Coordinates of C-alpha atoms in Angstrom, one line a residue:
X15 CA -32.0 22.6 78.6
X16 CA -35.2 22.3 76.0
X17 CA -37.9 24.6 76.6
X18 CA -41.0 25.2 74.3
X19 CA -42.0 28.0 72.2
X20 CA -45.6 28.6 71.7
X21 CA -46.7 30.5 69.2
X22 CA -50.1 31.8 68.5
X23 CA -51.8 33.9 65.0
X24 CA -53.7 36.4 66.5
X25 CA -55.0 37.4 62.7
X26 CA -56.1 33.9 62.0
X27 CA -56.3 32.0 65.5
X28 CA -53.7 29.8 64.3
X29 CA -51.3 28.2 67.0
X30 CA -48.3 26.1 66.9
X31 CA -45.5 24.7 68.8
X32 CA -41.8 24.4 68.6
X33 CA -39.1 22.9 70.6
X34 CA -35.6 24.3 70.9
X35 CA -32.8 22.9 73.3
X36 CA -30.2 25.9 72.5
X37 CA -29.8 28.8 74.6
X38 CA -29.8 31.5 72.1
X39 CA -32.1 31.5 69.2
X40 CA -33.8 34.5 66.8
X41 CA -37.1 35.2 65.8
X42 CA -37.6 36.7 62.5
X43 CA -39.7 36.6 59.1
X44 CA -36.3 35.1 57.1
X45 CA -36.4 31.0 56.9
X46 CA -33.2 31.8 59.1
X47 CA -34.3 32.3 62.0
X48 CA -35.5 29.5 64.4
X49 CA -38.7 31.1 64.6
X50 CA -40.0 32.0 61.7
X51 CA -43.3 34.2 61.4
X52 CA -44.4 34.9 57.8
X53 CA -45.8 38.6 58.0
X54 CA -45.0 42.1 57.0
X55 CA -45.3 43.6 60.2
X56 CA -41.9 41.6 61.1
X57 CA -38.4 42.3 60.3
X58 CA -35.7 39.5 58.8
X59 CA -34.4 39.1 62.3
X60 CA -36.6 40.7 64.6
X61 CA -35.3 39.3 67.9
X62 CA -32.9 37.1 70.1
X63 CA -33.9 35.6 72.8
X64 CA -31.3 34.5 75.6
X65 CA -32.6 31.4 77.7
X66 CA -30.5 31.0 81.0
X67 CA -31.9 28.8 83.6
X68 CA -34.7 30.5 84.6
X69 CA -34.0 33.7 83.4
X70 CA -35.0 34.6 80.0
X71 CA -34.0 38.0 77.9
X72 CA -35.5 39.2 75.0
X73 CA -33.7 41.7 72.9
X74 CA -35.5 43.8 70.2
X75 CA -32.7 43.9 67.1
X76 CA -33.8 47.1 65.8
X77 CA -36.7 46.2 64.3
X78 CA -39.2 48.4 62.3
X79 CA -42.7 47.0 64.8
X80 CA -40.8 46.4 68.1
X81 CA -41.9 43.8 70.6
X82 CA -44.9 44.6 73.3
X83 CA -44.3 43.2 77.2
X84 CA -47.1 44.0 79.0
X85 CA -48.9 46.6 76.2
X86 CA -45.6 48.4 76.7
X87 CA -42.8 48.3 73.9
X88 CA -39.7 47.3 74.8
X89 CA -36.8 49.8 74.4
X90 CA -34.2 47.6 74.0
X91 CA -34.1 44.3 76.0
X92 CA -36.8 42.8 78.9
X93 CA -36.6 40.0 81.4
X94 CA -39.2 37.5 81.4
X95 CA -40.1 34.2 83.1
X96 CA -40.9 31.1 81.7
X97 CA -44.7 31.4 80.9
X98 CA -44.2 35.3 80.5
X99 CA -45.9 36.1 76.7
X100 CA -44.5 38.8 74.3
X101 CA -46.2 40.4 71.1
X102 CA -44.5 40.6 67.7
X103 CA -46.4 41.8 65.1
X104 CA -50.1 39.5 64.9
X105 CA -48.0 37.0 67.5
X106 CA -47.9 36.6 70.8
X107 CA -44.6 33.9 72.0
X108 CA -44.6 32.2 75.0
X109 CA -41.7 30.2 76.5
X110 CA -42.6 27.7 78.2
X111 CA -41.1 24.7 80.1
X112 CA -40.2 21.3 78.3
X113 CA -43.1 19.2 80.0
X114 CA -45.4 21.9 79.5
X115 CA -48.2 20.0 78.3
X116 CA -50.1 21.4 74.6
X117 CA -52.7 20.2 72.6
X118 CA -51.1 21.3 69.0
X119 CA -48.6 19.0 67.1
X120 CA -45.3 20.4 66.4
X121 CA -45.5 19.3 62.5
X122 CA -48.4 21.3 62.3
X123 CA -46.5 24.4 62.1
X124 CA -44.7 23.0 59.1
X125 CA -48.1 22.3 57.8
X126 CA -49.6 25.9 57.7
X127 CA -46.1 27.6 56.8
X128 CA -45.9 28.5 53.4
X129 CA -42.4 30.3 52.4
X130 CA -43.1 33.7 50.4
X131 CA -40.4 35.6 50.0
X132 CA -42.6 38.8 49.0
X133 CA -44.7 38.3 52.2
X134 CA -43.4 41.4 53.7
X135 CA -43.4 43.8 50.3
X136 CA -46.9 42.4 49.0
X137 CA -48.8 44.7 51.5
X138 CA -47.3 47.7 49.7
X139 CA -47.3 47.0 46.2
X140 CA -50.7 45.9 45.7
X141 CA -51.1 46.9 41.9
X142 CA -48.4 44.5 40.9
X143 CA -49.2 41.6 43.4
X144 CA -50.1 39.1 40.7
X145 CA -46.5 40.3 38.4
X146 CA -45.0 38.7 42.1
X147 CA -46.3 35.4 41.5
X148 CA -46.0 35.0 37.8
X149 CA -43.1 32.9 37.1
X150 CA -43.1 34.0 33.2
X151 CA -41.8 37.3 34.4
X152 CA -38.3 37.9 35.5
X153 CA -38.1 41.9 36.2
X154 CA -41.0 44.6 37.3
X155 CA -39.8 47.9 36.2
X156 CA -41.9 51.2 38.0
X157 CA -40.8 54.1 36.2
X158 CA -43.2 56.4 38.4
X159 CA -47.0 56.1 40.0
X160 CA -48.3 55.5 35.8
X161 CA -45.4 53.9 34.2
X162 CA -44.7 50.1 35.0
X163 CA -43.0 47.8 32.5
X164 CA -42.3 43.8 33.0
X165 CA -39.6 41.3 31.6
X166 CA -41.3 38.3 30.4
X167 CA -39.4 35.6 28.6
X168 CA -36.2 38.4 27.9
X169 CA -38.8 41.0 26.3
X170 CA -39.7 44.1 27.7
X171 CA -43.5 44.8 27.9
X172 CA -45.7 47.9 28.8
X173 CA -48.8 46.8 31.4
X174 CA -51.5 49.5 32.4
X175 CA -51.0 48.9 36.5
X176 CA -50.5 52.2 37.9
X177 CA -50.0 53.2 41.9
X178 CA -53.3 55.7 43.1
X179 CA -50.7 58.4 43.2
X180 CA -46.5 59.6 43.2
X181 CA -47.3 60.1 46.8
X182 CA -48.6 56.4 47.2
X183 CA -45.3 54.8 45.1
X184 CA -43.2 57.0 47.6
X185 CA -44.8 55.9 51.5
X186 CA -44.6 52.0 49.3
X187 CA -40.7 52.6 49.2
X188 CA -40.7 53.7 52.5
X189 CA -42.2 51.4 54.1
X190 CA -40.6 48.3 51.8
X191 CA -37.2 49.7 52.8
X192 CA -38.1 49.9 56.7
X193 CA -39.8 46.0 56.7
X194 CA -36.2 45.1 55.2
X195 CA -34.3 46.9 57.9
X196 CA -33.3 50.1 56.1
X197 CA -33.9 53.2 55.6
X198 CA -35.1 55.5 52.5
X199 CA -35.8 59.7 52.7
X200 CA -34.8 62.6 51.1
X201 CA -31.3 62.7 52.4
X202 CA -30.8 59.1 51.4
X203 CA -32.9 58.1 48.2
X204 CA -31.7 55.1 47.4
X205 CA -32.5 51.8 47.9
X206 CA -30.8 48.4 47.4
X207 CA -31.8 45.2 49.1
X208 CA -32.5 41.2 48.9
X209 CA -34.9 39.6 49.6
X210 CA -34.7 36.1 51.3
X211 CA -34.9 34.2 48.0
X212 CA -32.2 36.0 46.3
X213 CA -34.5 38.7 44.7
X214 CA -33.2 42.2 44.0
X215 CA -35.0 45.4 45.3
X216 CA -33.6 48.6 43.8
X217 CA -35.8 52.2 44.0
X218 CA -34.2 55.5 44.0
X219 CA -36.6 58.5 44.9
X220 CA -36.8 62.0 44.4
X221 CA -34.9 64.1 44.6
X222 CA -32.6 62.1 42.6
X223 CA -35.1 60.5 40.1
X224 CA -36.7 63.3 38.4
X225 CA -40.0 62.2 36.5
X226 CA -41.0 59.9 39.6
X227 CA -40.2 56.9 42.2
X228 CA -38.1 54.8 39.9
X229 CA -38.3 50.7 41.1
X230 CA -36.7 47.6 40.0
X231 CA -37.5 44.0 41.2
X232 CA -35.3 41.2 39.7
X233 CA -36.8 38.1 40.4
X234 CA -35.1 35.1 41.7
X235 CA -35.7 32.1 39.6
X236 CA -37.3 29.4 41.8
X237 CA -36.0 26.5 39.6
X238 CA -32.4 26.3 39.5
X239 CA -31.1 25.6 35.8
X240 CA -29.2 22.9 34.8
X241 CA -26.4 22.4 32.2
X242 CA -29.1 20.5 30.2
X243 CA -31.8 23.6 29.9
X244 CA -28.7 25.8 28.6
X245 CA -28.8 23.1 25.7
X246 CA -32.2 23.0 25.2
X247 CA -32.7 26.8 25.3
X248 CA -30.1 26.9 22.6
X249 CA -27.6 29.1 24.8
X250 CA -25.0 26.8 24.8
X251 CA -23.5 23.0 22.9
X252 CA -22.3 19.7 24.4
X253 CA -19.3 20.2 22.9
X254 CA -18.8 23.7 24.6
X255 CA -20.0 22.0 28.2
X256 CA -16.9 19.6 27.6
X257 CA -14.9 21.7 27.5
X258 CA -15.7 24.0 30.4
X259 CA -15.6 21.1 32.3
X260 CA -12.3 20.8 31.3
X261 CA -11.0 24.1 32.2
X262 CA -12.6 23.7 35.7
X263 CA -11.0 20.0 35.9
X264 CA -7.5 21.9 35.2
X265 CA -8.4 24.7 37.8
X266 CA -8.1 27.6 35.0
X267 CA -9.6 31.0 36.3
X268 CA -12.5 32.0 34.5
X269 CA -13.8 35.0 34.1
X270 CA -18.0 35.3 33.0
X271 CA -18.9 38.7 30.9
X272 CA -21.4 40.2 29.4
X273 CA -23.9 42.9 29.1
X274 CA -26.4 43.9 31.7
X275 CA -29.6 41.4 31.8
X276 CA -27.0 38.8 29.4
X277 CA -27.4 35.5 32.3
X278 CA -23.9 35.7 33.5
X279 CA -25.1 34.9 37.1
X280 CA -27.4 32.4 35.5
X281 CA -24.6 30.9 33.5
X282 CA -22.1 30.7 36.8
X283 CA -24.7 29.6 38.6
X284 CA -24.7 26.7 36.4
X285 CA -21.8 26.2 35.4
X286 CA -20.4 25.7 39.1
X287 CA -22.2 21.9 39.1
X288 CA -19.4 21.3 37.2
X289 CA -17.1 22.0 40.1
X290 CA -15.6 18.5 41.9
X291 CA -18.2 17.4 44.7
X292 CA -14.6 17.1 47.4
X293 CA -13.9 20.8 47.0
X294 CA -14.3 23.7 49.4
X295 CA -16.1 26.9 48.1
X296 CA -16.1 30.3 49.3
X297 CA -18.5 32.7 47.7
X298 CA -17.8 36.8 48.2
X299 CA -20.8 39.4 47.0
X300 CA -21.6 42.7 47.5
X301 CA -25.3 41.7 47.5
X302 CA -25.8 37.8 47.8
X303 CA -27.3 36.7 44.4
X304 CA -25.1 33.4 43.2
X305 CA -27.0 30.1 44.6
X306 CA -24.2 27.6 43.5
X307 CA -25.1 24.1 43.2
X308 CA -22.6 22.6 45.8
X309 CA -22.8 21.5 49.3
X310 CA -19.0 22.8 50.6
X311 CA -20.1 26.2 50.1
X312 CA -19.1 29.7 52.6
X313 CA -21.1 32.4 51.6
X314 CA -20.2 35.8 52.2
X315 CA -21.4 39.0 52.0
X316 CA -20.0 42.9 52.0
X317 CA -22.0 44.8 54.7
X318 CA -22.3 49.3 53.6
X319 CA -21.2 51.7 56.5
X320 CA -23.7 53.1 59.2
X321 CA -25.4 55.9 59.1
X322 CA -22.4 57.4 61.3
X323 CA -19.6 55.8 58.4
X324 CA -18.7 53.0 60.8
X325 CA -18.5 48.9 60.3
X326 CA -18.4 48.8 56.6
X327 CA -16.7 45.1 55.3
X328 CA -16.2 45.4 51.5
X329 CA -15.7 42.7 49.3
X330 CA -11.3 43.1 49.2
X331 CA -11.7 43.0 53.0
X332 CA -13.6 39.6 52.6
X333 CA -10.8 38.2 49.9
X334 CA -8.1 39.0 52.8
X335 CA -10.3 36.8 55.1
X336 CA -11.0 34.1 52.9
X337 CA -7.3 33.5 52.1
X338 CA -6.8 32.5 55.3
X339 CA -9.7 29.6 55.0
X340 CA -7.9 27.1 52.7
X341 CA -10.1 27.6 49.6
X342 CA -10.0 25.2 46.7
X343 CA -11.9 27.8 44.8
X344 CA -12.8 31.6 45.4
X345 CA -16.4 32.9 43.5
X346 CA -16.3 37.2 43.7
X347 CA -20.4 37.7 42.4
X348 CA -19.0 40.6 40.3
X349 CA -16.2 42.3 40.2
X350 CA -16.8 46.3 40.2
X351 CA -13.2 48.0 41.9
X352 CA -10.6 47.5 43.0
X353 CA -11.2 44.3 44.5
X354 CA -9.7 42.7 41.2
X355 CA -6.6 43.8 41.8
X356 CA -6.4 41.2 45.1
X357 CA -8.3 38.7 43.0
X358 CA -5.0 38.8 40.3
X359 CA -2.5 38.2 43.4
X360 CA -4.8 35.6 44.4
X361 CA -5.1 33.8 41.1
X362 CA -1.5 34.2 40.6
X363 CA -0.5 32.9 44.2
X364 CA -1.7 29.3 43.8
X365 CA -5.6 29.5 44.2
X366 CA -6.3 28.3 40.4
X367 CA -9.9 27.7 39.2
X368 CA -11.2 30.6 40.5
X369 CA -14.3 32.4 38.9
X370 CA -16.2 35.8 39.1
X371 CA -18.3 37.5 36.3
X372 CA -17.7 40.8 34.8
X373 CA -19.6 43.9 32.8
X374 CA -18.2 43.9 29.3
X375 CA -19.1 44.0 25.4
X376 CA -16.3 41.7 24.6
X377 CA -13.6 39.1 25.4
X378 CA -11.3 42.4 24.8
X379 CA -13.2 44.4 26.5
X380 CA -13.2 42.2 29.2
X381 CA -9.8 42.7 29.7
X382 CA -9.4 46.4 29.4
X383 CA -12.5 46.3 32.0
X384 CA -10.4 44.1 34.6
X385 CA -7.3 46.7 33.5
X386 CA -9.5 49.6 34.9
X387 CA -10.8 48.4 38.0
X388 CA -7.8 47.1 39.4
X389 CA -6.3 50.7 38.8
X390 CA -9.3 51.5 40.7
X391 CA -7.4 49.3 43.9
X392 CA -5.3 52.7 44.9
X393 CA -2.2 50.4 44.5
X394 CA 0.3 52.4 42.1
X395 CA 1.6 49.9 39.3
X396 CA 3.1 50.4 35.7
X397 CA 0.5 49.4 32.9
X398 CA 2.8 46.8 31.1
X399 CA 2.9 45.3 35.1
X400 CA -1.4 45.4 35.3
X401 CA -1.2 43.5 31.8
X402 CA 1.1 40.9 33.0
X403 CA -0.9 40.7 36.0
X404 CA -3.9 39.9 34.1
X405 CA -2.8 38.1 31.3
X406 CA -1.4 35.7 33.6
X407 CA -4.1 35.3 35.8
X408 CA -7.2 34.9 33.5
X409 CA -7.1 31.9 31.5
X410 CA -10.6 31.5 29.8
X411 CA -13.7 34.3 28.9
X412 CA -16.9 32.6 28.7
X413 CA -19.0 35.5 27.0
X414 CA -22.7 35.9 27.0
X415 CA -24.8 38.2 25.1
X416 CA -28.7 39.2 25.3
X417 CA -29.9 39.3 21.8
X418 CA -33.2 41.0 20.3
X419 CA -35.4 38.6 20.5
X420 CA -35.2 38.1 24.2
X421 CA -32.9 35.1 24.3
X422 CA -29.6 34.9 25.7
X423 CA -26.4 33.0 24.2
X424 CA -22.8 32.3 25.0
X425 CA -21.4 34.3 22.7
X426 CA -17.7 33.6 23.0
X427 CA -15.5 31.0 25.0
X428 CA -11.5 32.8 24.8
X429 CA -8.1 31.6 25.6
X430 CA -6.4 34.3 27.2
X431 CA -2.6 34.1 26.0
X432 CA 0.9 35.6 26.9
X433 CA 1.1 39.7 25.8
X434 CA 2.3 40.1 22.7
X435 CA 5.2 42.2 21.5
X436 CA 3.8 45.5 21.6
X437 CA 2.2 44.6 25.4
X438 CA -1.4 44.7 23.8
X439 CA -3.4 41.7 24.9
X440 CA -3.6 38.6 23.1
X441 CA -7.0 36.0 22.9
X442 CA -7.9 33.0 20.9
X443 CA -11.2 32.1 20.4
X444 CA -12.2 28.4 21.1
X445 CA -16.0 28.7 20.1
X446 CA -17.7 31.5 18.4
X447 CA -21.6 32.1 18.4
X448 CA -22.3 32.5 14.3
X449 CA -25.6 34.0 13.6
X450 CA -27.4 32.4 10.3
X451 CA -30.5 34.6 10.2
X452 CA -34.5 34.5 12.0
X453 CA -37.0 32.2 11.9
X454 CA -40.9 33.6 10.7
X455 CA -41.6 34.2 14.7
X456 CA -38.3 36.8 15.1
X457 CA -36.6 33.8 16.7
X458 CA -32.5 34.2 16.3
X459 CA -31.2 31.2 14.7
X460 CA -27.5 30.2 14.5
X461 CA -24.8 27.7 16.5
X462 CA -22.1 27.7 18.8
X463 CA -19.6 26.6 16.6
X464 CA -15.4 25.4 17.4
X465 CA -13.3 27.7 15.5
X466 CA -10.3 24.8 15.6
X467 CA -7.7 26.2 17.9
X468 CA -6.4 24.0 20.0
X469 CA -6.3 24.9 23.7
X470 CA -2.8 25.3 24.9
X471 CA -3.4 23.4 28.0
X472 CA -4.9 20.5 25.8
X473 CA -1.8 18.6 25.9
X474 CA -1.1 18.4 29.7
X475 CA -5.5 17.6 30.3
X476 CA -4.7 14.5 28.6
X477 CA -1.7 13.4 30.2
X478 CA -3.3 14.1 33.3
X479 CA -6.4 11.4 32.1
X480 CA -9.3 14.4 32.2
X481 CA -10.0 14.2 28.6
X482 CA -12.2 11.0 27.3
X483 CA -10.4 8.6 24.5
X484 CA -13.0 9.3 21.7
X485 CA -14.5 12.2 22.9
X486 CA -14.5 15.7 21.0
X487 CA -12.2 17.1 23.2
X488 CA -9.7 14.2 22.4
X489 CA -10.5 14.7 18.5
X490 CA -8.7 18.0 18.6
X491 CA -5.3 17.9 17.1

């Protein structure tokens, strides 16, 4: 059955139409929805709307405005008739009936729509509305009403914005938490959200932060990288594409690390073109940030506990589920706990070519720091087992590393190898960033260079016809 949906802007007099044949459908400010209304007064998914015959229900999903019926706001749910009209936010919807005749264009809506993903934060952070649009700047940094610092092109800058007061910064993380569908006090100071573009949202307030509101807005980049800007940004080589193709080719697990701010989402981000076009994906986060460049993609994400402690899904309850869904490949965002430890069994149980990222200062490190989280899974095992585990598991460490000037560089690319004697871990470095000095302008200068250790899978890529006669990966002997 197709009804209509009218829509009308009560701020601007605008008015569009939209025509929907399903009998369930949402209404909400994310491009999710089916209705989409671009305001701050509206939540991500403000309401559903059940269409049955004649009988139509609307149902207010907790949302931080509500829904008006009759200059009355609902309580939970309302019956309406076809015609019946509803206000959300500036909006007032009407349903109407499929040969109900209007004089506005459906494309018109797509016309006047223009996707902001800060539409519904903008309102509150008015002193750093322009830092929101600049796409020279990666990070906004609010350390308190007077103190606000930007990232712009890796470097860390001082501006002079300043909030009218502490007071004013506080009620602007208040009411930035509630437009996002959460909830931020003294008994819960913390903050961590997305936004519908894949921005991060982090604010902790007092009590906890204890020279101010403390906020942090990680940009999402609107133009997705490509293997080709890596090159020309100098954080990467040809030759050290080839071979990551390569280890994806041969399904090797590999494992991203690197410092906070280094670009390891960046780098998986981009590095995942390189996965095969015929293979099925299934992406696990704690907070949805990857945007890999494939179309058989699953994306999933952990959900944190009620206010009550009830209905929390973490990531390890997401890798049980996603077992079960015949995955070529399995992405974890991050790993924090003691989800590695079902990300090893995984890895070692015939799902090769998986890949995560991971905190570390090293390719060692990066071990020891998988060592510690999976002791963090509860699951009682002898060290010299967790090793083997690992060891096993992990075949290659792409390493990144932020350096001084602002830019950011693979670092390493490792072979992980068996234990050695002593059941200390054991790497070979394929390519190894050397540093040769600055330029006049502070610039870091130096190349990604091959150390000359052959790959011990090398051997068995060209057998199986994935390495090029003449090519640099074929050149190594």
């Amino acid at each position: 059955m197709a009804f209509k949906v009218l829509i009308k802007d009560i701020s601007n007099k605008k008015e569009w139409v939209k025509t929907l044949n399903q009998p369930i459908f949402f209404i909400g400010k994310s491009s999710g929805n089916e209705i989409t209304l671009n305001s701050p007064k509206v939540s991500s998914r403000h309401a559903r709307v059940m269409v049955r015959g004649d009988k139509i229900t609307i149902e207010d999903l907790k949302s931080a405005n509500g829904i008006f019926f009759n200059n009355n706001r609902i309580d939970r749910s309302a019956d309406l008739s076809f015609g019946d009209s509803v206000q959300i936010g500036d909006f007032i919807i009407t349903i109407v009936g499929e040969d109900y005749e209007v004089d506005i264009k459906e494309e018109e809506e797509e016309a006047e729509f223009k996707f902001d993903p800060f539409a519904y934060v903008r309102p509150f952070l008015a002193p750093i509305n322009d830092f929101l649009e600049d796409a020279s700047i990666s990070e906004i940094m609010i350390n308190g009403h007077d103190k606000i610092y930007i990232e712009r092109k890796g470097k860390i800058e001082k501006t002079d914005r300043k909030f009218s007061s502490e007071k004013a910064l506080v009620a602007a993380v208040k009411n930035i938490a509630r437009a996002l569908g959460k909830e931020v006090s003294e008994t819960s100071p913390r903050l961590d959200a997305r936004l519908d573009d894949g921005s991060r949202v982090a604010a902790v307030i007092p009590p906890c932060a204890l020279t101010g509101t403390y906020v942090s807005i990680r940009k999402f980049s609107k133009k997705a990288l490509t293997l080709q800007d890596l090159i020309n940004f100098g954080a990467i080589t040809q030759d050290a594409i080839d071979f990551i193709e390569l280890c994806i080719l041969m399904k090797q697990n590999v494992i991203v690390s690197g410092g906070t701010g280094s670009g390891k989402t960046t780098l998986l981000n981009v590095l995942s073109s390189l996965i095969p076009d015929n293979e099925r994906i299934i992406v696990i986060e704690d907070t949805a940030e990857l945007q890999l460049q494939k179309e058989h993609i699953l994306r999933m994400e952990a959900k944190p506990a009620d206010k009550k402690g009830r209905g929390e899904v973490t990531i390890r309850d997401l890798l049980h589920s996603t077992l079960r869904m015949r995955p070529d490949r399995i992405v974890i965002g991050e790993i924090r706990g003691g989800e590695a430890f079902d990300l090893l069994q995984a890895m070692n149980t015939g799902h090769g070519g998986s890949m995560s990222t991971i905190h570390s200062n090293s390719p060692f490190d990066t071990l020891s720091r998988l060592e510690n989280t999976t002791l963090q899974s509860g699951i009682q095992l002898p060290l010299k087992a967790i090793r083997e585990q690992i060891s096993s598991a992990i075949n290659i460490i792409v390493h990144t590393k932020r350096y001084e000037d602002g830019s950011r560089k693979v670092n390493f690319i490792s072979e992980v190898l068996d234990l050695k004697s002593d059941m200390s871990y054991n790497l070979q470095h394929i390519f190894v960033y050397e540093r040769t000095g600055k330029d006049e302008s502070g610039k870091v200068l130096g190349e990604l260079k091959f150390t000359g250790n052959k790959p011990t899978f090398l051997e068995e890529a060209k057998k199986a016809g994935f390495v090029k006669k003449g090519s640099f990966l074929d050149s190594i002997k």
